[in-house]
Amino acid sequence: GARLQASHQEGSGRLHCPLRPPPLPPPPPPVRVRVTGVRTDSGYGEYFLKVDEDGACWHVYRRWSQLGQLERELDVGFGRDSPYMAPLPKLPTSLRSSTSAKLLRLRPRQ
């Protein structure tokens, strides 16, 4: 059968085992994002987001397509197929891009 081999570096006090991956860095602090408003005056719909992270808070406007891109990037970096395996929330797909203020106001409730 296969044999395990471990090596010791002189003076390091550590045993190196090549079969164990290095530990993951700690995950970033939790971030809370809330939709606090919408606007359509620029010819497309945007969401006004309040972002809270580790005691800091800021407000930004983002389009639906930008939120979708962010969702994909977070999933790659921290989602179930990443080393962190975090259960990330998904954007609702029942409503997509719109310039209707009425439709945009419904989205934060989804």
XYZ file of C-alpha atoms in Angstrom:
110
model
C 0.000 0.000 0.000
C 0.863 3.691 -0.054
C 3.135 4.994 2.654
C 2.889 8.298 4.438
C 6.039 10.312 4.709
C 6.586 13.218 7.024
C 9.649 15.399 7.250
C 11.000 17.645 9.972
C 12.852 20.882 9.257
C 15.749 21.346 11.638
C 15.110 24.168 14.088
C 11.541 24.841 12.953
C 9.851 22.677 15.563
C 7.221 21.764 12.954
C 6.394 18.512 11.303
C 5.601 18.903 7.593
C 2.959 16.554 6.237
C 2.569 16.922 2.447
C -0.961 15.437 2.449
C -2.552 18.184 4.541
C -3.400 21.458 2.760
C -2.334 24.700 4.428
C -4.954 26.286 6.684
C -7.371 28.766 5.117
C -7.108 32.425 6.035
C -9.983 33.590 8.211
C -13.105 34.699 6.326
C -13.774 38.426 6.078
C -16.082 39.994 8.661
C -19.819 39.670 7.985
C -21.386 42.264 5.714
C -25.027 43.312 5.873
C -26.588 44.890 2.779
C -30.086 46.367 2.770
C -32.004 47.991 -0.061
C -33.247 51.328 1.268
C -34.564 52.923 -1.926
C -34.725 52.965 -5.711
C -34.391 55.515 -8.490
C -35.108 55.469 -12.212
C -34.270 59.048 -13.178
C -31.081 58.054 -15.031
C -32.936 55.997 -17.679
C -32.387 52.696 -15.871
C -33.251 51.303 -12.466
C -30.848 51.574 -9.558
C -31.054 50.388 -5.961
C -29.877 52.514 -3.046
C -27.992 50.109 -0.767
C -26.879 50.532 2.826
C -23.773 48.449 3.524
C -22.604 47.677 7.090
C -19.259 45.961 7.644
C -17.303 45.633 10.869
C -18.601 48.917 12.324
C -18.318 50.888 9.067
C -21.357 51.968 7.053
C -21.740 53.439 3.570
C -24.427 53.973 0.930
C -24.162 53.175 -2.790
C -26.373 53.011 -5.873
C -26.124 49.824 -7.942
C -27.917 48.495 -11.003
C -29.522 45.025 -11.060
C -26.832 43.780 -13.459
C -24.108 44.950 -11.051
C -25.756 43.069 -8.201
C -25.837 39.942 -10.377
C -22.123 40.291 -11.155
C -21.343 40.751 -7.450
C -23.367 37.641 -6.610
C -21.323 35.582 -9.100
C -17.997 36.921 -7.787
C -18.920 36.251 -4.154
C -20.039 32.732 -5.040
C -16.687 31.968 -6.682
C -14.685 33.378 -3.777
C -16.772 32.277 -0.805
C -19.650 30.039 -1.993
C -20.254 26.315 -1.664
C -17.631 25.413 -4.300
C -14.938 27.532 -2.614
C -12.769 26.479 0.332
C -15.073 28.516 2.633
C -18.251 26.689 1.511
C -20.436 29.596 2.705
C -24.200 29.390 2.087
C -24.648 32.722 0.288
C -28.097 34.198 -0.391
C -29.239 34.346 -4.026
C -30.793 37.282 -5.830
C -34.427 36.593 -6.750
C -34.795 35.744 -10.442
C -38.534 36.359 -10.687
C -37.921 40.023 -11.527
C -35.081 41.289 -13.666
C -33.848 44.632 -14.897
C -36.479 47.334 -15.096
C -36.934 51.083 -15.307
C -40.332 50.923 -13.584
C -40.109 52.567 -10.148
C -43.143 50.539 -8.993
C -41.494 47.259 -10.012
C -38.192 48.254 -8.425
C -39.893 49.069 -5.102
C -41.233 45.486 -4.994
C -37.774 43.928 -5.279
C -36.419 44.783 -1.804
C -39.289 42.753 -0.347
C -38.268 39.597 -2.235
